[in-house]
Short mmCIF file of N, CA and C in Angstrom, two decimals:
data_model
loop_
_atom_site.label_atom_id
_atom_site.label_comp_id
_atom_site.label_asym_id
_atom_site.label_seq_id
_atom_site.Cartn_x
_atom_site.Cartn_y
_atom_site.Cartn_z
N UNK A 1 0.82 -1.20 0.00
CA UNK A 1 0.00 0.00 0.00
C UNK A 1 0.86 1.26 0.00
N UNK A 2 1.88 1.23 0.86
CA UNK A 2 2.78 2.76 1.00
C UNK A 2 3.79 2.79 -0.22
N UNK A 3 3.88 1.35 -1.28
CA UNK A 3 4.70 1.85 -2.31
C UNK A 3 4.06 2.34 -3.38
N UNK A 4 2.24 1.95 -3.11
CA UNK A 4 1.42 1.99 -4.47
C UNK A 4 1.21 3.74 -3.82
N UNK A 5 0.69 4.32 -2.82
CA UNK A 5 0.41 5.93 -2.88
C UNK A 5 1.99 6.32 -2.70
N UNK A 6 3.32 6.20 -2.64
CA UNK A 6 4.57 6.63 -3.26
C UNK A 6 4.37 6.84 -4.39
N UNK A 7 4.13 5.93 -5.17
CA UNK A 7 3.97 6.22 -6.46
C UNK A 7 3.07 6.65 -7.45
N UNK A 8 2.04 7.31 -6.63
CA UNK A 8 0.82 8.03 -6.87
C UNK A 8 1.31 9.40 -6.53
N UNK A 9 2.13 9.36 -5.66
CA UNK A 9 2.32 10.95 -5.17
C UNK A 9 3.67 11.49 -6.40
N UNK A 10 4.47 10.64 -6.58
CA UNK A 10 5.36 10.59 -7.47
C UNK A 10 4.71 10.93 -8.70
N UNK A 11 3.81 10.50 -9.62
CA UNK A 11 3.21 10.16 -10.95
C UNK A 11 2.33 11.54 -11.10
N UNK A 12 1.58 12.01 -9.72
CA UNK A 12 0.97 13.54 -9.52
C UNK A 12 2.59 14.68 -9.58
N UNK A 13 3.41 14.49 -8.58
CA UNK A 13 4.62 15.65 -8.53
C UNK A 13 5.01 15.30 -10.49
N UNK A 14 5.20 14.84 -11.19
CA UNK A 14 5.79 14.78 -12.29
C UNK A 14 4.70 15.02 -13.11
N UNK A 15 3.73 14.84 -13.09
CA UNK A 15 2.39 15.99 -13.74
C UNK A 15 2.25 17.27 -13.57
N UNK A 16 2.58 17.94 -12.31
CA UNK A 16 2.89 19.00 -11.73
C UNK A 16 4.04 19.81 -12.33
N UNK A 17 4.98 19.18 -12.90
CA UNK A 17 6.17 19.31 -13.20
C UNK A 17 5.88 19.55 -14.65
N UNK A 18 5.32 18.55 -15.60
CA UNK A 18 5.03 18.28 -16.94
C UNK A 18 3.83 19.52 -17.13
N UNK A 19 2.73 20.02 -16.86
CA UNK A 19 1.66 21.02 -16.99
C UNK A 19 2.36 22.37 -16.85
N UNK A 20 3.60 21.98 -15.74
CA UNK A 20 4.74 23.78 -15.32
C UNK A 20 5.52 23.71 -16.68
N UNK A 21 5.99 23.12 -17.25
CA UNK A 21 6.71 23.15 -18.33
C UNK A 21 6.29 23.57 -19.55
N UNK A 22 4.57 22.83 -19.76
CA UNK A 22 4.13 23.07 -20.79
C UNK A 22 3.77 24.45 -20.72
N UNK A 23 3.21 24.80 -19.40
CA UNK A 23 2.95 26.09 -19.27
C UNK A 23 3.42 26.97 -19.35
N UNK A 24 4.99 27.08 -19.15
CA UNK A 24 6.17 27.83 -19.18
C UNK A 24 6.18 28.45 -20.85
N UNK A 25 6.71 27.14 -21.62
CA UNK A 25 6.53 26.82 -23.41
C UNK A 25 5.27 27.64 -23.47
N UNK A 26 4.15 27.93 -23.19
CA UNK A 26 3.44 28.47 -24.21
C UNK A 26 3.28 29.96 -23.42
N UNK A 27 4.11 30.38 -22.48
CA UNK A 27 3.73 31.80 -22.07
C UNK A 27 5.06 32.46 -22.92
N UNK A 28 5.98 31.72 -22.84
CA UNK A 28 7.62 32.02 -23.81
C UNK A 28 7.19 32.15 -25.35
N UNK A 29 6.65 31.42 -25.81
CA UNK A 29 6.04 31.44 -27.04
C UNK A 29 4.61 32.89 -26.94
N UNK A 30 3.88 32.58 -26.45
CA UNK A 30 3.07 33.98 -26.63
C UNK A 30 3.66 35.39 -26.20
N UNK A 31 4.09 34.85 -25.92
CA UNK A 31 5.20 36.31 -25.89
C UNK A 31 6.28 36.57 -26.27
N UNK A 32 6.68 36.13 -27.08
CA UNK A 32 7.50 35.90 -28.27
C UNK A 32 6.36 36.73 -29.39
N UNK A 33 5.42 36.28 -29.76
CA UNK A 33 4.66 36.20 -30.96
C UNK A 33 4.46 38.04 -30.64
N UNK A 34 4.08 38.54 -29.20
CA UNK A 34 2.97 39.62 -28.98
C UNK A 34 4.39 40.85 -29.20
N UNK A 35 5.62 40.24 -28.71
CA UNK A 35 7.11 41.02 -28.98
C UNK A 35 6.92 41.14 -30.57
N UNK A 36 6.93 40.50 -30.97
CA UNK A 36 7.15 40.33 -32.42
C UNK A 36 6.65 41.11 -33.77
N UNK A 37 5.48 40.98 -32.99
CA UNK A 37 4.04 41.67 -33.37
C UNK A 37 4.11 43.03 -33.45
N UNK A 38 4.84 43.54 -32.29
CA UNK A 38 4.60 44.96 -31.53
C UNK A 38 5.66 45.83 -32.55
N UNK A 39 7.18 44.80 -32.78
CA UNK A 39 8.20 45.10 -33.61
C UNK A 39 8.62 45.21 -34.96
N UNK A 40 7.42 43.91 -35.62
CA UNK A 40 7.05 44.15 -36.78
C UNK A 40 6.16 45.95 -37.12
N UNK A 41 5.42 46.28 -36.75
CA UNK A 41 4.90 47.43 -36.64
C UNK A 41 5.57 48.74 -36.59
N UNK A 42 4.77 50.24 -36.19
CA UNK A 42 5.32 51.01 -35.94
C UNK A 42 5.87 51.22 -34.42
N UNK A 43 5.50 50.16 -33.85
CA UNK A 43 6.83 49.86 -32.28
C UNK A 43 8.20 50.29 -32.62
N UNK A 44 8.74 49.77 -33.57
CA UNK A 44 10.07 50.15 -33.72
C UNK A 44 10.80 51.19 -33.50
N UNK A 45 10.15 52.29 -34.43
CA UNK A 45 10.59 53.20 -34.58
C UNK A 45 10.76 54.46 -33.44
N UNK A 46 10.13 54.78 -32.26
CA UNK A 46 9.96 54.89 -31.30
C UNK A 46 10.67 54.54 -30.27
N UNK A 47 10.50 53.23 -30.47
CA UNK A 47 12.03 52.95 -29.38
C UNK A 47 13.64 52.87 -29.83
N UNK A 48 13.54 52.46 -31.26
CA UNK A 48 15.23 52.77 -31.74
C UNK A 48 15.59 54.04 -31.36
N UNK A 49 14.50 55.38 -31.76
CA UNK A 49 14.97 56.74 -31.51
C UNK A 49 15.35 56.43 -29.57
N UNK A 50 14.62 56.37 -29.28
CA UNK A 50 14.95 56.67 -27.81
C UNK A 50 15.97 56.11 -27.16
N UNK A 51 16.23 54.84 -27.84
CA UNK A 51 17.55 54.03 -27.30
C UNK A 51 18.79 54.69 -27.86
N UNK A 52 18.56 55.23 -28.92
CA UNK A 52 20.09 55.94 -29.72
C UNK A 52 19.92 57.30 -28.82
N UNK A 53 18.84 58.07 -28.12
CA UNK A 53 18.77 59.21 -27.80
C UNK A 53 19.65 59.51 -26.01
N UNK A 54 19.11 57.84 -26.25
CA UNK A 54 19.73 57.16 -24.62
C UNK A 54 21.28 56.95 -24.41
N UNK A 55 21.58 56.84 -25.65
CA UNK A 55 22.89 56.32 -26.27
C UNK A 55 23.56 57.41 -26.22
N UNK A 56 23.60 58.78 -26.99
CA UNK A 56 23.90 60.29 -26.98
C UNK A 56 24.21 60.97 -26.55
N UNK A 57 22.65 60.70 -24.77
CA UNK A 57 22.97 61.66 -23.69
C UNK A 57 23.97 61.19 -22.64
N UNK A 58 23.86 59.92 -22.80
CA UNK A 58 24.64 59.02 -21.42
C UNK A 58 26.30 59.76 -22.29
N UNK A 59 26.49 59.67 -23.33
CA UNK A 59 28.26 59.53 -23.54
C UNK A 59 28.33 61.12 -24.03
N UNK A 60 27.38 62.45 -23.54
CA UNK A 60 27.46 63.52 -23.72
C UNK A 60 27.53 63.78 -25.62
N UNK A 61 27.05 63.50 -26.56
CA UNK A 61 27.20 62.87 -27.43
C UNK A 61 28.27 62.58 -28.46
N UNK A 62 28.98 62.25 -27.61
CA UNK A 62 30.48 61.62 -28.29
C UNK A 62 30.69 60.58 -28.39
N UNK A 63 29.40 59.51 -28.39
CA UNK A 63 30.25 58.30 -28.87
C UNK A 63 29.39 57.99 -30.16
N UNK A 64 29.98 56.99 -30.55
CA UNK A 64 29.97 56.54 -32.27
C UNK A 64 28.89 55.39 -31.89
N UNK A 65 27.54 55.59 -32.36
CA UNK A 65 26.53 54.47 -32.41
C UNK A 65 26.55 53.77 -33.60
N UNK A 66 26.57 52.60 -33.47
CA UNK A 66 26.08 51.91 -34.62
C UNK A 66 24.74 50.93 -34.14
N UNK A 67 23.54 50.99 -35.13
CA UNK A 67 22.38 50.28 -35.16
C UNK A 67 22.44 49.10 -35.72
N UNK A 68 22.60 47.53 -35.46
CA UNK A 68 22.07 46.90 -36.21
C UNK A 68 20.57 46.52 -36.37
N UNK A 69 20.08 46.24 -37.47
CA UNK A 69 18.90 45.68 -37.52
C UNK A 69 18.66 44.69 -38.83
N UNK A 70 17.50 44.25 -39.30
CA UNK A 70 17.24 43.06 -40.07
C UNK A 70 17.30 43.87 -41.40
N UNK A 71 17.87 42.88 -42.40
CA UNK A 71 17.56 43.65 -43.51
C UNK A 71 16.57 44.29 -44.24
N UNK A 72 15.40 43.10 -43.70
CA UNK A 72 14.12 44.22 -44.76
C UNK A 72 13.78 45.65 -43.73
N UNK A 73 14.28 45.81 -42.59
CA UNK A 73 13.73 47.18 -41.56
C UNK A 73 15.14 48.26 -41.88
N UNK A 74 16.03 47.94 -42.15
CA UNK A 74 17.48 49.15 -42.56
C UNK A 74 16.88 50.38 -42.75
N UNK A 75 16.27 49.97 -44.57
CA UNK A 75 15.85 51.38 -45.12
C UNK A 75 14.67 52.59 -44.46
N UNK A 76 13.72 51.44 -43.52
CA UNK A 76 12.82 52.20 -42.97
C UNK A 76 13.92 52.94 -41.71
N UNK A 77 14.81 52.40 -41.21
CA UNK A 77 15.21 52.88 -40.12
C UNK A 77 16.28 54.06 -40.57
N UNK A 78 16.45 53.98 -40.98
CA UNK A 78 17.77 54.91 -42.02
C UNK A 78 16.79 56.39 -41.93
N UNK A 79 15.66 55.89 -42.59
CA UNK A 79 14.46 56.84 -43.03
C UNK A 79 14.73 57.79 -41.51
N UNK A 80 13.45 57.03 -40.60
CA UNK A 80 13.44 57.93 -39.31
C UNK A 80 13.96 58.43 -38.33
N UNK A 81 15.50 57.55 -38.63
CA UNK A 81 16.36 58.22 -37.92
C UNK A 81 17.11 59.52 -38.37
N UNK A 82 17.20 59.25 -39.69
CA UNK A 82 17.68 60.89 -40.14
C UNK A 82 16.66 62.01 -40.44
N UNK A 83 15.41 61.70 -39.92
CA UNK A 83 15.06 62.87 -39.65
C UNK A 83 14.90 63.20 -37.88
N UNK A 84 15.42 62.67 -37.48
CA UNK A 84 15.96 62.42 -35.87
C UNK A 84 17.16 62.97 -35.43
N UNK A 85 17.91 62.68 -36.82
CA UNK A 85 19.62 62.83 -36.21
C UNK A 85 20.31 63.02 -37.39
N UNK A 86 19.80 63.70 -38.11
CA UNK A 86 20.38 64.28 -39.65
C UNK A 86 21.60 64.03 -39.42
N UNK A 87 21.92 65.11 -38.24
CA UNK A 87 23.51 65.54 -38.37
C UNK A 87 24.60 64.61 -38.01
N UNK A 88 23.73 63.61 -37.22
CA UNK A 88 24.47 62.71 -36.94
C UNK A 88 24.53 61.47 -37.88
N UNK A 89 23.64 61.20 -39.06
CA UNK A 89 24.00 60.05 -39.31
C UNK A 89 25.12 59.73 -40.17
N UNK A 90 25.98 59.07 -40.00
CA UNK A 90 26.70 58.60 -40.68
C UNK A 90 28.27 59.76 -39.95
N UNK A 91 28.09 60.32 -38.89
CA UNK A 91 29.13 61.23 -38.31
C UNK A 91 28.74 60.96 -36.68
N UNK A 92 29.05 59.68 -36.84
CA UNK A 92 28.38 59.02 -35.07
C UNK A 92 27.29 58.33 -35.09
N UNK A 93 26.59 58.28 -36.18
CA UNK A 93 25.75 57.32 -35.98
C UNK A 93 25.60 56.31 -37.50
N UNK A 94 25.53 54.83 -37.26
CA UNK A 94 25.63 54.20 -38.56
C UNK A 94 24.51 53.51 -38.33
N UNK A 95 23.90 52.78 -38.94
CA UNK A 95 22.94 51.82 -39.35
C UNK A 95 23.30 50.65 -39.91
N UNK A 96 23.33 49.22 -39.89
CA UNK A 96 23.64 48.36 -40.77
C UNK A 96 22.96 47.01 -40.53
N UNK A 97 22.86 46.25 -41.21
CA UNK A 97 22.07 45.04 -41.06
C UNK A 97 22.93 44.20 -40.60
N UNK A 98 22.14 43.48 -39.44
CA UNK A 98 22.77 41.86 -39.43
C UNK A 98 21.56 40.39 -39.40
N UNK A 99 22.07 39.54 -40.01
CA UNK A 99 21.57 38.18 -40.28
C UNK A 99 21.06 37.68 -39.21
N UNK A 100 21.89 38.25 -38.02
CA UNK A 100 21.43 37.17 -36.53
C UNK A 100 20.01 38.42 -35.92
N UNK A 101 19.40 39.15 -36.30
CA UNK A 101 18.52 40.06 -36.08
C UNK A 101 17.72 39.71 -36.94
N UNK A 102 16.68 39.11 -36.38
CA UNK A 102 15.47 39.08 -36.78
C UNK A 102 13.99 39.67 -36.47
N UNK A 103 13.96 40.16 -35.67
CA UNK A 103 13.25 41.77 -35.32
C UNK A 103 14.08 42.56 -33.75
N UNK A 104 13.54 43.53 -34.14
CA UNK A 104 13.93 44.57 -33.68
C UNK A 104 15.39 44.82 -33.43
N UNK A 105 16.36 45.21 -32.78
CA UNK A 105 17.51 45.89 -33.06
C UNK A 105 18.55 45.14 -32.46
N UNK A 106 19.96 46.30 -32.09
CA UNK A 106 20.78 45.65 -31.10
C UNK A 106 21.88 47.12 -31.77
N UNK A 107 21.93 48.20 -30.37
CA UNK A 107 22.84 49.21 -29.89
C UNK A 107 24.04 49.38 -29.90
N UNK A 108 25.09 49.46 -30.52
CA UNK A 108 26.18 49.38 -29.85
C UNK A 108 26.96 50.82 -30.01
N UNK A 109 28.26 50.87 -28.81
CA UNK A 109 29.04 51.78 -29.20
C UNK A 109 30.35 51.80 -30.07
N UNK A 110 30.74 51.73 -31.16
CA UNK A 110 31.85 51.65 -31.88
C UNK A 110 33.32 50.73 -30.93
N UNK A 111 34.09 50.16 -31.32
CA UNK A 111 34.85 49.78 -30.37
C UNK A 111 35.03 50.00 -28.95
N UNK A 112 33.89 49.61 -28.47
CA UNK A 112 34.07 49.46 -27.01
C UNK A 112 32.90 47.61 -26.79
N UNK A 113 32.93 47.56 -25.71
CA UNK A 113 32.03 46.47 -25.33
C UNK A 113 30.79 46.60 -24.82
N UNK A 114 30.38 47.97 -24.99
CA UNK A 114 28.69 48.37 -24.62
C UNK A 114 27.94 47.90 -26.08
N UNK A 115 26.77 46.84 -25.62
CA UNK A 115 25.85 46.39 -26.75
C UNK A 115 24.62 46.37 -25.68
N UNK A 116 23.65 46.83 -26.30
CA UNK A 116 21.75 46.60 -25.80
C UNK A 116 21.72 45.75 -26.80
N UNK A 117 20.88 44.88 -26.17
CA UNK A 117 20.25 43.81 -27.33
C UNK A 117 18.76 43.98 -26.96
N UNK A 118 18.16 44.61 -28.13
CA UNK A 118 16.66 45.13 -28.13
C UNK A 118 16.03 44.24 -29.23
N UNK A 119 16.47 43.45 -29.81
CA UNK A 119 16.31 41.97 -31.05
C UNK A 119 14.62 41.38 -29.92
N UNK A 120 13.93 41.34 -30.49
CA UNK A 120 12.67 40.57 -30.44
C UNK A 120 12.94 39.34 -29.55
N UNK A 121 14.02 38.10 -29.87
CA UNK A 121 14.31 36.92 -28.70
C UNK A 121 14.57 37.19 -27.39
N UNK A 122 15.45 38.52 -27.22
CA UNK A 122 16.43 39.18 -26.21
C UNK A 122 14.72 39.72 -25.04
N UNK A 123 14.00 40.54 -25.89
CA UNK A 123 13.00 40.96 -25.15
C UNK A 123 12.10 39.92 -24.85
N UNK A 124 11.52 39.15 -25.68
CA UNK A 124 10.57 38.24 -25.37
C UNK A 124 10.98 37.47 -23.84
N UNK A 125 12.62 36.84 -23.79
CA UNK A 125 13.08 36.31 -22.93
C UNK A 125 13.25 37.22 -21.61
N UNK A 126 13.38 38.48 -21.72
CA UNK A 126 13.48 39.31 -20.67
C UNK A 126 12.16 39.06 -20.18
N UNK A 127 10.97 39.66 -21.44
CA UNK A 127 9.65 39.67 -20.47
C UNK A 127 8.64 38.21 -19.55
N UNK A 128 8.85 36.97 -20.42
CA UNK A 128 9.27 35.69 -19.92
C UNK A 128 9.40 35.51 -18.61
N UNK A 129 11.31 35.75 -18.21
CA UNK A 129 11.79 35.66 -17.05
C UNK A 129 10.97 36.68 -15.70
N UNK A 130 10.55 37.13 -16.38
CA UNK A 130 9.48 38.52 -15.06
C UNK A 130 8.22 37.77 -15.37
N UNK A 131 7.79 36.98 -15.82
CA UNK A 131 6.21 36.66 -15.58
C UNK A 131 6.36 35.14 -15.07
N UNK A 132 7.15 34.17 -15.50
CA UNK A 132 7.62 32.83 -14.86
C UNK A 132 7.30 32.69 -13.07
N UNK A 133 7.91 33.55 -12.53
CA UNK A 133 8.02 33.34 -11.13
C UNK A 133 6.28 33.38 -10.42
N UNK A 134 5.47 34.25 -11.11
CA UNK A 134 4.10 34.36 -11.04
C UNK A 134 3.28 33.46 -11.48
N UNK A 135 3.69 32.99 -12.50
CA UNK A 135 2.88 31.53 -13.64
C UNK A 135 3.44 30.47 -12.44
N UNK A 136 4.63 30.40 -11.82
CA UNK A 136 5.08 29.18 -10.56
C UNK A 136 4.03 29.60 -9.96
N UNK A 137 3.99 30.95 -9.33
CA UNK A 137 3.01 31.02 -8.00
C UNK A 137 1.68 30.44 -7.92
N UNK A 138 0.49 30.35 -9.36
CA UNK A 138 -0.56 30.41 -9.63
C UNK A 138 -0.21 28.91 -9.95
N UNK A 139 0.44 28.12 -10.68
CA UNK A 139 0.27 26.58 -10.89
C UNK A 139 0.63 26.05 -9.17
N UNK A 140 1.47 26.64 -7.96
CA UNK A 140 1.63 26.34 -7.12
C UNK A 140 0.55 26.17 -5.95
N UNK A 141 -0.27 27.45 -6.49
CA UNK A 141 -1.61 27.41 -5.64
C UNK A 141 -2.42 27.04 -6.16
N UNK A 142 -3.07 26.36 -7.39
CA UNK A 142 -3.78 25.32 -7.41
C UNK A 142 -3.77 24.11 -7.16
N UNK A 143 -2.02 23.72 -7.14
CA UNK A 143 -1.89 22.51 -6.87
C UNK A 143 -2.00 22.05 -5.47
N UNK A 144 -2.40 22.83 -4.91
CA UNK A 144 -2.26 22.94 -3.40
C UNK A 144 -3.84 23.01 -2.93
N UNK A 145 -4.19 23.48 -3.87
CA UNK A 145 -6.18 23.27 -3.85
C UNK A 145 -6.54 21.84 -4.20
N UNK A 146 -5.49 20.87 -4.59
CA UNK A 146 -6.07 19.54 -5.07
C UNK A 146 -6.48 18.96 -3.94
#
């Protein structure tokens, strides 16, 4: 009898375990999709300015930004940033595509080791890791209602 409910309590904790996982997978994934969504759009543009504006004031504006982003978003970004930063583009500030960007961006300062990674995976996973500990709390307290 005490090895058959062991292994009832066992077969429930690893259901518990298996429903947290799945549950995990599809809050990472919908929020992935709603990042994505927001970045495909006119989201972008709005926050690239403000992150390069962020970029500017912090280094008094002397340092050399470069933007990467995806290739089909370059030309749009090229667009609104030079009417943002005329003077700066291409005299501290560059734009260029990379392959490993598949939405939204990624900051950097010219030879140094400061990079934001604002790329769609980078955020989805940020916003993820802040809702996880709450998705534990709520699968924790139902399981506790069984």
């Amino acid at each position: 009898r005490d090895r058959g409910e062991q292994a009832l309590r066992q077969a429930a904790r690893d259901l518990l375990l298996s429903v947290g996982q799945a549950l995990d997978a599809m809050l990472t994934e919908s929020v992935k999709t709603d990042v994505a969504e927001s970045l495909a759009g006119q989201g972008l543009g709005p926050t690239l300015i403000q992150a390069v504006e962020g970029y500017f004031r912090s280094a008094s504006g002397k340092a050399d930004v470069e933007a990467l982003l995806p290739e089909d978003r370059k030309k749009e970004a090229e667009a609104f940033l030079s009417k943002k930063f005329a003077d700066r583009l291409g005299k501290g500030l560059s734009v260029r595509s990379d392959s490993s960007v598949v939405s939204g961006f990624r900051l950097s300062v010219k030879d140094s080791k400061v990079q934001h990674d604002f790329t769609g995976e980078a955020l989805a996973e940020a916003l993820a890791s802040l809702l996880r500990p709450r998705l534990a709390a709520i699968v924790k307290e139902a399981a506790g209602k069984m």
